[in-house]
Coordinates of C-alpha atoms and ligand atoms in Angstrom, one line a residue:
Chain A
X1 CA -0.1 0.0 0.0
X2 CA 1.2 3.6 -1.0
X3 CA -0.6 5.6 1.5
X4 CA -3.9 7.5 1.3
X5 CA -4.7 11.0 0.2
X6 CA -7.9 12.8 1.3
X7 CA -10.9 14.1 -0.7
X8 CA -11.6 17.7 0.6
X9 CA -13.8 18.8 -2.3
X10 CA -15.8 17.5 -5.0
X11 CA -18.0 19.5 -7.7
X12 CA -19.9 19.1 -10.8
X13 CA -21.5 21.0 -13.4
X14 CA -24.7 19.4 -14.4
X15 CA -24.5 17.2 -17.4
X16 CA -26.4 17.9 -20.6
X17 CA -26.1 19.4 -24.0
X18 CA -25.6 22.9 -23.1
X19 CA -23.8 24.2 -26.3
X20 CA -21.2 26.0 -24.1
X21 CA -17.2 25.7 -23.9
X22 CA -15.8 22.8 -21.8
X23 CA -13.7 25.6 -20.1
X24 CA -16.7 26.9 -18.5
X25 CA -17.9 23.5 -17.3
X26 CA -14.7 22.9 -15.8
X27 CA -14.2 25.9 -14.0
X28 CA -17.8 26.0 -12.5
X29 CA -16.9 22.3 -11.4
X30 CA -13.7 23.3 -10.0
X31 CA -15.1 26.3 -8.1
X32 CA -17.8 24.1 -6.6
X33 CA -15.2 21.5 -5.4
X34 CA -13.1 24.5 -4.1
X35 CA -16.0 25.9 -2.2
X36 CA -17.0 22.3 -0.9
X37 CA -13.3 22.0 0.4
X38 CA -13.6 25.4 2.0
X39 CA -10.3 26.5 0.1
X40 CA -9.4 29.3 -2.0
X41 CA -8.1 28.9 -5.3
X42 CA -4.8 30.7 -4.3
X43 CA -4.2 28.0 -1.7
X44 CA -3.8 25.3 -4.4
X45 CA -0.3 24.2 -5.1
X46 CA -1.0 22.3 -8.1
X47 CA -3.8 21.8 -10.9
X48 CA -4.2 18.7 -12.9
X49 CA -6.3 18.9 -16.0
X50 CA -7.7 15.6 -17.9
X51 CA -7.6 16.5 -21.5
X52 CA -10.6 16.6 -24.1
X53 CA -9.8 16.2 -27.5
X54 CA -12.6 18.1 -28.6
X55 CA -13.1 21.7 -28.4
X56 CA -9.8 22.3 -30.3
X57 CA -6.2 23.1 -29.3
X58 CA -7.0 24.2 -25.9
X59 CA -8.4 20.8 -25.0
X60 CA -5.0 19.6 -25.4
X61 CA -3.8 21.5 -22.5
X62 CA -6.8 21.4 -20.2
X63 CA -4.5 22.0 -16.9
X64 CA -3.5 25.4 -18.2
X65 CA -6.7 26.3 -19.6
X66 CA -8.6 25.7 -16.3
X67 CA -5.8 27.5 -14.3
X68 CA -6.2 30.6 -16.7
X69 CA -10.1 30.4 -16.4
X70 CA -9.7 30.5 -12.4
X71 CA -6.9 33.2 -12.6
X72 CA -3.3 32.7 -13.3
X73 CA -1.5 32.2 -10.1
X74 CA 1.9 30.7 -10.9
X75 CA 0.6 27.0 -9.8
X76 CA 2.3 23.6 -10.7
X77 CA 0.3 22.5 -13.9
X78 CA 0.0 19.1 -15.3
X79 CA -2.4 17.8 -18.3
X80 CA -3.2 14.2 -19.0
X81 CA -4.9 12.3 -21.7
X82 CA -5.9 8.5 -21.5
X83 CA -9.2 8.7 -23.4
X84 CA -12.0 7.7 -21.0
X85 CA -9.4 7.0 -18.4
X86 CA -8.1 10.6 -18.5
X87 CA -9.8 11.3 -15.2
X88 CA -8.5 8.5 -13.1
X89 CA -4.9 9.4 -14.5
X90 CA -5.6 13.0 -13.4
X91 CA -6.4 11.4 -9.7
X92 CA -3.3 9.3 -10.0
X93 CA -1.1 12.3 -11.2
X94 CA -2.4 14.4 -8.2
X95 CA -2.0 11.5 -5.7
X96 CA 1.6 11.0 -6.8
X97 CA 2.4 14.8 -6.3
X98 CA 0.9 14.4 -2.9
X99 CA 2.4 11.3 -1.7
X100 CA 5.9 12.6 -3.0
X101 CA 5.7 15.8 -1.3
X102 CA 5.4 17.7 -4.1
X103 CA 2.0 19.4 -3.5
X104 CA -0.2 19.4 -0.2
X105 CA -3.4 20.3 -2.2
X106 CA -4.1 19.5 -5.9
X107 CA -7.4 20.6 -7.9
X108 CA -8.2 17.8 -10.4
X109 CA -10.5 19.1 -13.3
X110 CA -12.0 17.4 -16.2
X111 CA -14.7 18.6 -18.7
X112 CA -16.0 18.3 -22.2
X113 CA -18.3 19.6 -24.8
X114 CA -19.3 16.7 -26.7
X115 CA -20.3 16.5 -30.5
X116 CA -23.8 15.5 -31.4
X117 CA -24.1 12.0 -32.5
X118 CA -21.5 8.9 -32.7
X119 CA -18.1 9.7 -31.5
X120 CA -15.8 9.9 -34.6
X121 CA -12.0 10.1 -35.0
X122 CA -10.4 13.7 -35.8
X123 CA -10.4 14.7 -39.2
X124 CA -7.6 13.7 -42.0
X125 CA -6.4 10.4 -43.4
X126 CA -4.6 8.4 -40.7
X127 CA -4.3 4.7 -42.1
X128 CA -1.8 4.1 -39.2
X129 CA -4.3 4.8 -36.5
X130 CA -6.6 2.1 -35.6
X131 CA -9.4 4.3 -34.4
X132 CA -9.4 6.0 -37.8
X133 CA -9.3 2.5 -39.5
X134 CA -12.2 0.7 -37.8
X135 CA -14.4 3.7 -39.0
X136 CA -13.0 3.6 -42.4
X137 CA -12.5 -0.1 -43.1
X138 CA -15.4 -1.3 -41.3
X139 CA -17.7 1.6 -40.1
X140 CA -17.5 0.4 -36.8
X141 CA -18.8 2.8 -34.3
X142 CA -18.6 2.4 -30.6
X143 CA -22.2 1.1 -30.4
X144 CA -20.8 -1.8 -32.7
X145 CA -18.5 -3.3 -30.1
X146 CA -21.4 -2.9 -27.4
X147 CA -23.5 -4.8 -29.7
X148 CA -21.0 -7.5 -30.3
X149 CA -20.3 -8.0 -26.4
X150 CA -24.3 -8.0 -26.0
X151 CA -24.7 -10.6 -28.4
X152 CA -21.9 -12.6 -27.1
X153 CA -23.6 -12.6 -23.6
X154 CA -26.6 -13.8 -24.9
X155 CA -24.9 -16.6 -26.8
X156 CA -22.8 -17.6 -23.9
X157 CA -24.4 -17.0 -20.8
X158 CA -28.3 -16.8 -21.8
X159 CA -28.8 -13.1 -21.0
X160 CA -32.1 -11.6 -22.5
X161 CA -32.9 -8.3 -24.1
X162 CA -35.0 -7.8 -20.9
X163 CA -31.9 -8.2 -18.5
X164 CA -30.4 -5.5 -20.5
X165 CA -33.4 -3.4 -20.2
X166 CA -33.6 -3.6 -16.5
X167 CA -30.1 -2.1 -16.2
X168 CA -31.5 0.9 -17.7
X169 CA -34.8 0.8 -15.6
X170 CA -32.4 0.3 -12.5
X171 CA -30.0 3.2 -13.3
X172 CA -32.7 5.7 -14.7
X173 CA -34.3 5.3 -11.3
X174 CA -31.3 6.5 -9.4
X175 CA -30.5 9.2 -11.8
X176 CA -33.8 10.7 -11.6
X177 CA -32.5 11.3 -7.7
X178 CA -29.3 13.1 -9.0
X179 CA -29.5 16.8 -9.7
X180 CA -26.2 16.6 -11.8
X181 CA -27.7 13.8 -14.3
X182 CA -28.5 14.9 -17.7
X183 CA -31.7 12.5 -17.8
X184 CA -33.7 12.8 -14.8
X185 CA -36.7 10.7 -15.9
X186 CA -37.5 6.9 -14.8
X187 CA -37.4 4.7 -17.8
X188 CA -39.5 1.4 -18.2
X189 CA -38.5 -2.0 -19.7
X190 CA -41.5 -1.3 -22.4
X191 CA -39.7 2.2 -23.2
X192 CA -36.5 0.5 -23.8
X193 CA -38.0 -2.2 -25.9
X194 CA -39.9 0.4 -27.9
X195 CA -36.7 2.4 -28.6
X196 CA -35.1 1.9 -32.1
X197 CA -32.5 -0.7 -32.3
X198 CA -28.9 1.0 -32.8
X199 CA -26.7 -2.1 -33.1
X200 CA -28.3 -5.4 -32.8
X201 CA -29.2 -6.5 -30.3
X202 CA -29.1 -3.2 -28.4
X203 CA -31.4 -0.2 -28.6
X204 CA -31.1 3.5 -28.1
X205 CA -32.1 3.2 -24.4
X206 CA -29.4 0.5 -24.2
X207 CA -26.6 2.6 -25.2
X208 CA -25.3 5.7 -23.3
X209 CA -25.6 9.1 -25.0
X210 CA -22.8 11.8 -25.5
X211 CA -23.1 14.7 -23.3
X212 CA -21.5 18.1 -22.0
X213 CA -20.3 17.8 -18.5
X214 CA -17.4 18.9 -15.9
X215 CA -16.2 17.3 -12.7
X216 CA -13.5 18.5 -10.2
X217 CA -11.9 17.2 -7.1
X218 CA -9.9 18.8 -4.5
X219 CA -7.2 16.2 -3.2
X220 CA -4.8 16.6 -0.2
X221 CA -2.4 15.0 2.1
X222 CA -3.8 13.6 5.2
X223 CA -1.7 15.9 7.3
X224 CA -3.0 19.0 5.2
X225 CA -6.7 17.7 5.9
X226 CA -6.1 17.5 9.5
X227 CA -4.4 21.0 9.7
X228 CA -7.4 22.3 7.8
X229 CA -9.9 20.8 10.3
X230 CA -11.2 17.7 8.5
X231 CA -10.2 14.9 10.9
X232 CA -12.0 12.1 8.9
X233 CA -12.0 12.8 5.4
X234 CA -12.9 10.4 2.5
X235 CA -9.7 8.8 1.5
X236 CA -8.4 7.6 -1.7
X237 CA -6.7 4.3 -1.1
X238 CA -5.9 2.8 -4.6
X239 CA -5.9 4.0 -8.2
X240 CA -5.5 1.4 -10.8
X241 CA -3.9 2.5 -14.1
X242 CA -3.0 -0.9 -15.5
X243 CA -2.6 -2.0 -19.2
X244 CA -3.7 -5.2 -20.8
X245 CA -1.3 -8.0 -20.8
X246 CA -0.3 -9.8 -24.2
X247 CA -2.2 -11.5 -25.8
X248 CA -5.2 -9.4 -25.0
X249 CA -7.7 -12.1 -26.1
X250 CA -11.1 -10.1 -25.9
X251 CA -11.9 -7.8 -28.8
X252 CA -11.7 -4.4 -27.5
X253 CA -12.6 -0.9 -28.9
X254 CA -11.0 0.3 -31.2
X255 CA -9.2 -2.8 -32.4
X256 CA -10.2 -4.9 -35.7
X257 CA -8.6 -8.1 -34.1
X258 CA -7.5 -9.4 -31.1
X259 CA -3.8 -10.5 -30.1
X260 CA -3.3 -14.1 -31.2
X261 CA -2.8 -16.6 -28.3
X262 CA -0.6 -19.0 -30.5
X263 CA 2.9 -18.1 -28.8
X264 CA 1.6 -17.2 -25.4
X265 CA -1.2 -18.4 -23.1
X266 CA -3.5 -15.6 -22.1
X267 CA -3.5 -14.5 -18.5
X268 CA -6.0 -16.0 -16.1
X269 CA -7.5 -12.6 -15.7
X270 CA -9.1 -10.5 -18.8
X271 CA -8.1 -7.0 -19.0
X272 CA -11.2 -5.5 -17.1
X273 CA -10.8 -8.2 -14.5
X274 CA -7.2 -6.9 -13.9
X275 CA -8.4 -3.4 -13.8
X276 CA -10.1 -4.0 -10.6
X277 CA -7.5 -6.5 -9.4
X278 CA -4.9 -4.0 -9.3
X279 CA -7.3 -1.7 -7.2
X280 CA -7.9 -4.4 -5.0
X281 CA -4.7 -5.5 -4.3
X282 CA -3.4 -1.9 -3.9
X283 CA -6.1 -1.1 -1.4
X284 CA -5.9 -4.6 0.4
X285 CA -9.6 -5.1 0.2
X286 CA -11.8 -7.4 -1.8
X287 CA -15.2 -7.2 -3.5
X288 CA -16.7 -8.4 -0.2
X289 CA -15.9 -5.2 1.3
X290 CA -17.5 -3.0 -1.0
X291 CA -20.7 -0.7 -0.1
X292 CA -21.1 0.5 -3.6
X293 CA -19.5 0.5 -7.2
X294 CA -19.5 2.9 -10.1
X295 CA -18.8 1.5 -13.3
X296 CA -18.8 2.5 -17.0
X297 CA -22.2 1.5 -18.2
X298 CA -21.4 2.3 -21.9
X299 CA -24.1 -0.1 -22.7
X300 CA -26.6 -1.7 -20.4
X301 CA -25.1 -5.3 -21.3
X302 CA -21.5 -3.9 -20.4
X303 CA -22.7 -3.0 -17.0
X304 CA -23.5 -6.7 -16.3
X305 CA -20.1 -7.6 -17.6
X306 CA -18.5 -5.3 -15.0
X307 CA -20.2 -7.1 -12.1
X308 CA -18.5 -10.2 -13.2
X309 CA -15.0 -8.4 -13.8
X310 CA -15.3 -6.7 -10.4
X311 CA -15.9 -10.0 -8.8
X312 CA -19.3 -9.0 -7.4
X313 CA -20.3 -12.3 -8.7
X314 CA -19.3 -15.4 -10.8
X315 CA -18.6 -15.4 -14.5
X316 CA -22.0 -15.5 -16.3
X317 CA -23.9 -14.6 -13.2
X318 CA -24.3 -10.7 -14.0
X319 CA -27.8 -10.9 -15.1
X320 CA -28.7 -13.4 -11.9
X321 CA -27.1 -10.7 -9.6
X322 CA -29.4 -8.0 -11.3
X323 CA -32.6 -10.0 -11.3
X324 CA -31.9 -10.7 -7.5
X325 CA -31.9 -6.7 -6.9
X326 CA -28.5 -6.8 -5.4
X327 CA -27.4 -3.8 -7.8
X328 CA -30.1 -1.7 -6.9
X329 CA -30.2 1.3 -4.4
X330 CA -31.3 -1.1 -1.5
X331 CA -29.5 -4.1 -2.6
X332 CA -26.5 -5.6 -1.4
X333 CA -24.1 -3.9 -3.6
X334 CA -25.6 -0.9 -5.3
X335 CA -24.2 -0.4 -8.7
X336 CA -24.2 3.1 -10.3
X337 CA -26.2 5.1 -7.5
X338 CA -25.6 8.1 -9.4
X339 CA -27.4 7.1 -12.4
X340 CA -24.3 6.0 -14.3
X341 CA -23.6 6.7 -18.1
X342 CA -27.3 5.7 -18.7
X343 CA -28.3 9.0 -16.9
X344 CA -25.3 11.1 -17.6
X345 CA -23.9 10.3 -21.0
X346 CA -20.4 10.4 -21.9
X347 CA -18.4 13.7 -21.1
X348 CA -15.2 11.6 -21.5
X349 CA -12.5 13.4 -19.5
X350 CA -14.9 14.4 -16.7
X351 CA -16.6 11.0 -16.2
X352 CA -14.0 9.0 -14.2
X353 CA -13.8 12.1 -11.9
X354 CA -17.5 12.2 -11.6
X355 CA -17.4 8.7 -10.6
X356 CA -15.0 9.8 -7.8
X357 CA -17.2 12.7 -6.7
X358 CA -20.2 10.5 -6.4
X359 CA -18.2 7.9 -4.1
X360 CA -17.4 11.1 -1.9
X361 CA -20.8 12.1 -1.5
X362 CA -22.0 8.7 -1.0
X363 CA -19.2 7.8 1.9
X364 CA -19.9 11.2 3.3
X365 CA -23.4 10.1 3.5
X366 CA -24.4 13.3 1.6
X367 CA -26.0 11.9 -1.5
X368 CA -29.4 12.7 -0.5
X369 CA -32.4 10.6 -1.8
X370 CA -30.0 8.1 -3.6
X371 CA -27.8 7.5 -0.6
X372 CA -26.5 4.2 0.2
X373 CA -27.1 3.2 3.8
X374 CA -24.0 3.2 5.6
X375 CA -21.7 3.4 2.8
X376 CA -18.0 2.7 3.9
X377 CA -15.9 1.5 0.9
X378 CA -16.6 2.2 -2.9
X379 CA -14.8 1.5 -6.1
X380 CA -15.0 3.0 -9.6
X381 CA -14.5 1.1 -12.8
X382 CA -13.7 2.3 -16.3
X383 CA -11.6 1.4 -19.2
X384 CA -9.9 4.1 -21.4
X385 CA -9.4 3.4 -25.4
X386 CA -6.1 2.0 -26.5
X387 CA -5.4 0.1 -23.3
X388 CA -6.0 2.5 -20.2
X389 CA -7.3 0.9 -17.0
X390 CA -9.2 3.1 -14.4
X391 CA -10.3 2.0 -11.0
X392 CA -10.4 4.1 -7.9
X393 CA -11.2 2.8 -4.4
X394 CA -12.4 5.3 -1.7
X395 CA -13.0 4.6 1.9
X396 CA -14.4 6.3 4.9
Chain B
X1 CA -5.6 2.1 -47.9
X2 CA -4.9 -1.3 -46.0
X3 CA -1.9 -2.3 -47.9
X4 CA -1.0 -6.1 -47.7
X5 CA -3.9 -7.0 -45.2
X6 CA -5.4 -9.3 -47.7
X7 CA -4.8 -10.8 -51.0
X8 CA -5.2 -13.6 -53.6
X9 CA -7.9 -14.2 -56.1
X10 CA -11.2 -16.5 -55.7
X11 CA -10.8 -19.4 -53.6
X12 CA -7.2 -18.4 -53.0
X13 CA -8.2 -14.9 -51.3
X14 CA -7.0 -14.8 -47.8
X15 CA -6.4 -12.3 -45.0
X16 CA -2.5 -11.7 -44.7
X17 CA -1.0 -11.4 -41.2
X18 CA 2.7 -11.8 -40.0
X19 CA 4.4 -14.3 -37.8
X20 CA 7.5 -13.5 -35.6
X21 CA 10.3 -15.9 -36.7
X22 CA 11.5 -16.1 -33.1
X23 CA 8.4 -16.9 -30.8
X24 CA 5.9 -17.9 -33.7
X25 CA 3.4 -15.1 -32.6
X26 CA 0.9 -14.1 -35.3
X27 CA -0.4 -10.6 -36.1
X28 CA -3.5 -9.4 -37.7
X29 CA -3.5 -6.4 -38.9
X30 CA 0.3 -7.1 -39.8
X31 CA 3.0 -6.0 -37.6
X32 CA 6.1 -5.1 -39.6
X33 CA 8.2 -3.2 -37.1
X34 CA 8.7 -5.3 -33.8
X35 CA 7.2 -8.3 -32.4
X36 CA 4.5 -7.2 -29.6
X37 CA 5.3 -10.5 -27.5
X38 CA 7.0 -9.0 -24.3
X39 CA 8.6 -12.2 -23.8
X40 CA 10.3 -12.0 -27.1
X41 CA 13.4 -10.5 -28.0
X42 CA 12.2 -9.9 -31.4
X43 CA 12.5 -11.8 -34.6
X44 CA 12.0 -11.3 -38.1
X45 CA 8.3 -10.7 -39.4
X46 CA 7.2 -13.0 -42.1
X47 CA 4.0 -12.5 -43.9
X48 CA 1.5 -15.4 -43.5
X49 CA -1.9 -16.1 -45.0
X50 CA -4.7 -16.5 -42.1
X51 CA -7.1 -19.4 -42.1
X52 CA -9.9 -19.1 -44.6
X53 CA -12.6 -20.4 -42.4
X54 CA -13.4 -19.5 -38.6
X55 CA -16.6 -19.5 -36.6
X56 CA -18.6 -16.4 -35.5
X57 CA -17.4 -15.2 -32.0
X58 CA -20.3 -12.7 -32.0
X59 CA -22.0 -10.4 -34.6
X60 CA -24.1 -7.1 -34.8
X61 CA -25.0 -4.5 -37.6
X62 CA -25.2 -0.6 -37.7
X63 CA -28.7 0.6 -38.1
X64 CA -27.5 4.2 -38.3
X65 CA -25.2 5.5 -40.9
X66 CA -21.6 5.5 -39.5
X67 CA -19.8 8.9 -39.4
X68 CA -17.0 9.7 -41.5
X69 CA -14.4 8.5 -42.4
X70 CA -16.5 5.7 -43.2
X71 CA -17.7 6.5 -46.9
X72 CA -21.4 6.2 -47.9
X73 CA -23.6 8.2 -50.4
X74 CA -25.7 10.6 -48.2
X75 CA -28.3 10.7 -51.2
X76 CA -29.1 7.0 -50.9
X77 CA -30.9 5.5 -47.9
X78 CA -28.9 3.8 -45.3
X79 CA -28.6 -0.1 -45.7
X80 CA -27.4 -1.8 -42.7
X81 CA -24.8 -4.6 -43.0
X82 CA -23.7 -7.3 -40.6
X83 CA -20.4 -7.0 -38.4
X84 CA -19.1 -10.0 -37.7
X85 CA -16.3 -11.1 -35.2
X86 CA -14.8 -14.5 -36.4
X87 CA -12.5 -16.6 -34.3
X88 CA -9.8 -18.3 -36.3
X89 CA -8.8 -21.7 -34.5
X90 CA -5.4 -22.1 -35.9
X91 CA -4.1 -18.4 -35.1
X92 CA -6.4 -18.0 -32.0
X93 CA -7.4 -14.7 -32.7
X94 CA -10.7 -12.9 -33.5
X95 CA -11.1 -10.7 -36.7
X96 CA -13.8 -8.3 -37.1
X97 CA -15.3 -8.0 -40.7
X98 CA -18.3 -6.9 -42.6
X99 CA -20.7 -9.6 -43.7
X100 CA -21.3 -10.2 -47.5
X101 CA -23.9 -7.8 -49.1
X102 CA -27.4 -9.1 -48.3
X103 CA -26.5 -10.9 -45.0
X104 CA -28.3 -9.9 -42.0
X105 CA -28.2 -10.5 -38.3
X106 CA -31.2 -12.8 -38.7
X107 CA -29.0 -15.0 -40.6
X108 CA -26.4 -15.5 -38.1
X109 CA -25.5 -17.5 -35.1
X110 CA -22.6 -17.5 -32.6
X111 CA -20.6 -20.5 -33.4
X112 CA -21.6 -20.7 -37.2
X113 CA -18.8 -21.4 -39.8
X114 CA -17.9 -18.3 -42.1
X115 CA -15.0 -17.9 -44.6
X116 CA -13.4 -14.7 -46.0
X117 CA -14.1 -13.6 -49.2
X118 CA -13.2 -10.5 -51.4
X119 CA -15.8 -7.7 -51.4
X120 CA -16.2 -3.9 -52.2
X121 CA -16.1 -1.5 -49.5
X122 CA -17.0 1.4 -51.9
X123 CA -16.6 2.6 -55.2
X124 CA -16.6 5.8 -57.2
X125 CA -16.0 6.9 -60.7
X126 CA -12.1 6.4 -60.6
X127 CA -11.6 3.8 -57.8
X128 CA -13.1 0.7 -56.3
X129 CA -11.9 0.1 -52.8
X130 CA -11.8 -3.5 -51.9
X131 CA -12.0 -5.3 -48.7
X132 CA -12.5 -8.7 -46.9
X133 CA -16.1 -10.1 -45.9
X134 CA -17.2 -13.1 -44.0
X135 CA -19.9 -15.4 -45.6
X136 CA -21.7 -18.3 -43.9
X137 CA -20.3 -21.6 -45.4
X138 CA -23.8 -23.1 -45.5
X139 CA -27.2 -21.6 -45.7
X140 CA -28.6 -18.2 -46.5
X141 CA -26.6 -17.4 -49.7
X142 CA -24.1 -19.3 -52.0
Ligands
ZN1 ZN1 8.3 -12.7 -31.3

């Protein structure tokens, strides 16, 4: 174990299609997190920005962009990009600075203004870029991969379309209780079934939307938190940033093929399993210790996969866990009490930070109507394009 | 566009990968610079044809027109095509590809045998962009 850092503040800009700049979303979230921490921006020694690749050039230098919006003050600055794992890498960077003594207090910010419709690669002809190639050669959008995973679950585990729909029903019920969520309406199984097929067997309401949004955290050393009068802060105990191991034998976004297992036997754990595994090992806890989980439900079917990858149940038992109600708000292990991506939509660099915001509020007992009773330990899980793992464990 | 990913005429049409001469690892799409097996010091990478037939690992389709850089004619109504992930037993890998024209998800099942055939991705007045496609070895279309 490498030591803990304190979460002093958490803040968000509500998700939605607001049509404004990612800078505004990030600065609003940052000011909310600072206010929550009871700190002035001038007291912060370092800022870490999670990069968006949209919004043009400034998006690649998010740390400085947010620092400028909050007012230049000569702070240490970092920008990180790891696709959907950018937020977790930003948290990890802040943690490393705190634990190494480079900074006492770090502001972590991620925000995005997403385009309408499918995510797509940046312009230009780039036949050496796997992300560009899967669109050009196959027309394989992100939902294509979600559809492949869903169909595979139906074939191998016997999941049904109704199981998938019930994930949306569950998450929308919790998202309806979250003032930061984009969608705050409860959805029924009939509504999911009546929505248009996007990538067979998944329908529009099985697949998360794209959104604008922002999220921010104020992290500090445990000593600073005590000096600041916070004796028992929510603490980050582990951040997993692992890559896959060769051969990666589960077809992964954005790849056209898997690695071959001819030369080397695959590791016992798949990539997604290893993301959670690394976090558990670093935190010195197991899935049985969790009070809640926030997972990347890019599709309803993928949430069921995460149950298994997090060790909440055995392989192929995800739908059973859902049917038992274990992952509902009043269940044994609530999953996505925030409402998840089903309720938020994707704002790529913000989402992994938003997951930690939700853990923070839950572990403080400050999550309002969506509070998980007695929450003590939470995990986030996410996967960044091109082989970026992302999981955070927080405790109270 | 994807130079050297496939070749051959008629029944001899194959996907082309590379094989590391030191560790025997196979790569598709072809890896021509370094062997990516972390336990391998690296050997010469030699072109190899992949198995012609495999079994469906999973499949889906796209009911909405994909964005650029996929090339479609916006004047024409969108016709979904199947996308099929196929497990090649000898190479122990899964390759994604389009289904042949007219093949829909209702014609497919996980585990079904398919074979690789040449196909047309897109054509305009000057150029025909060819690609690989998967076709069931029995059933719907001969
Ligand atoms: Zn090798």
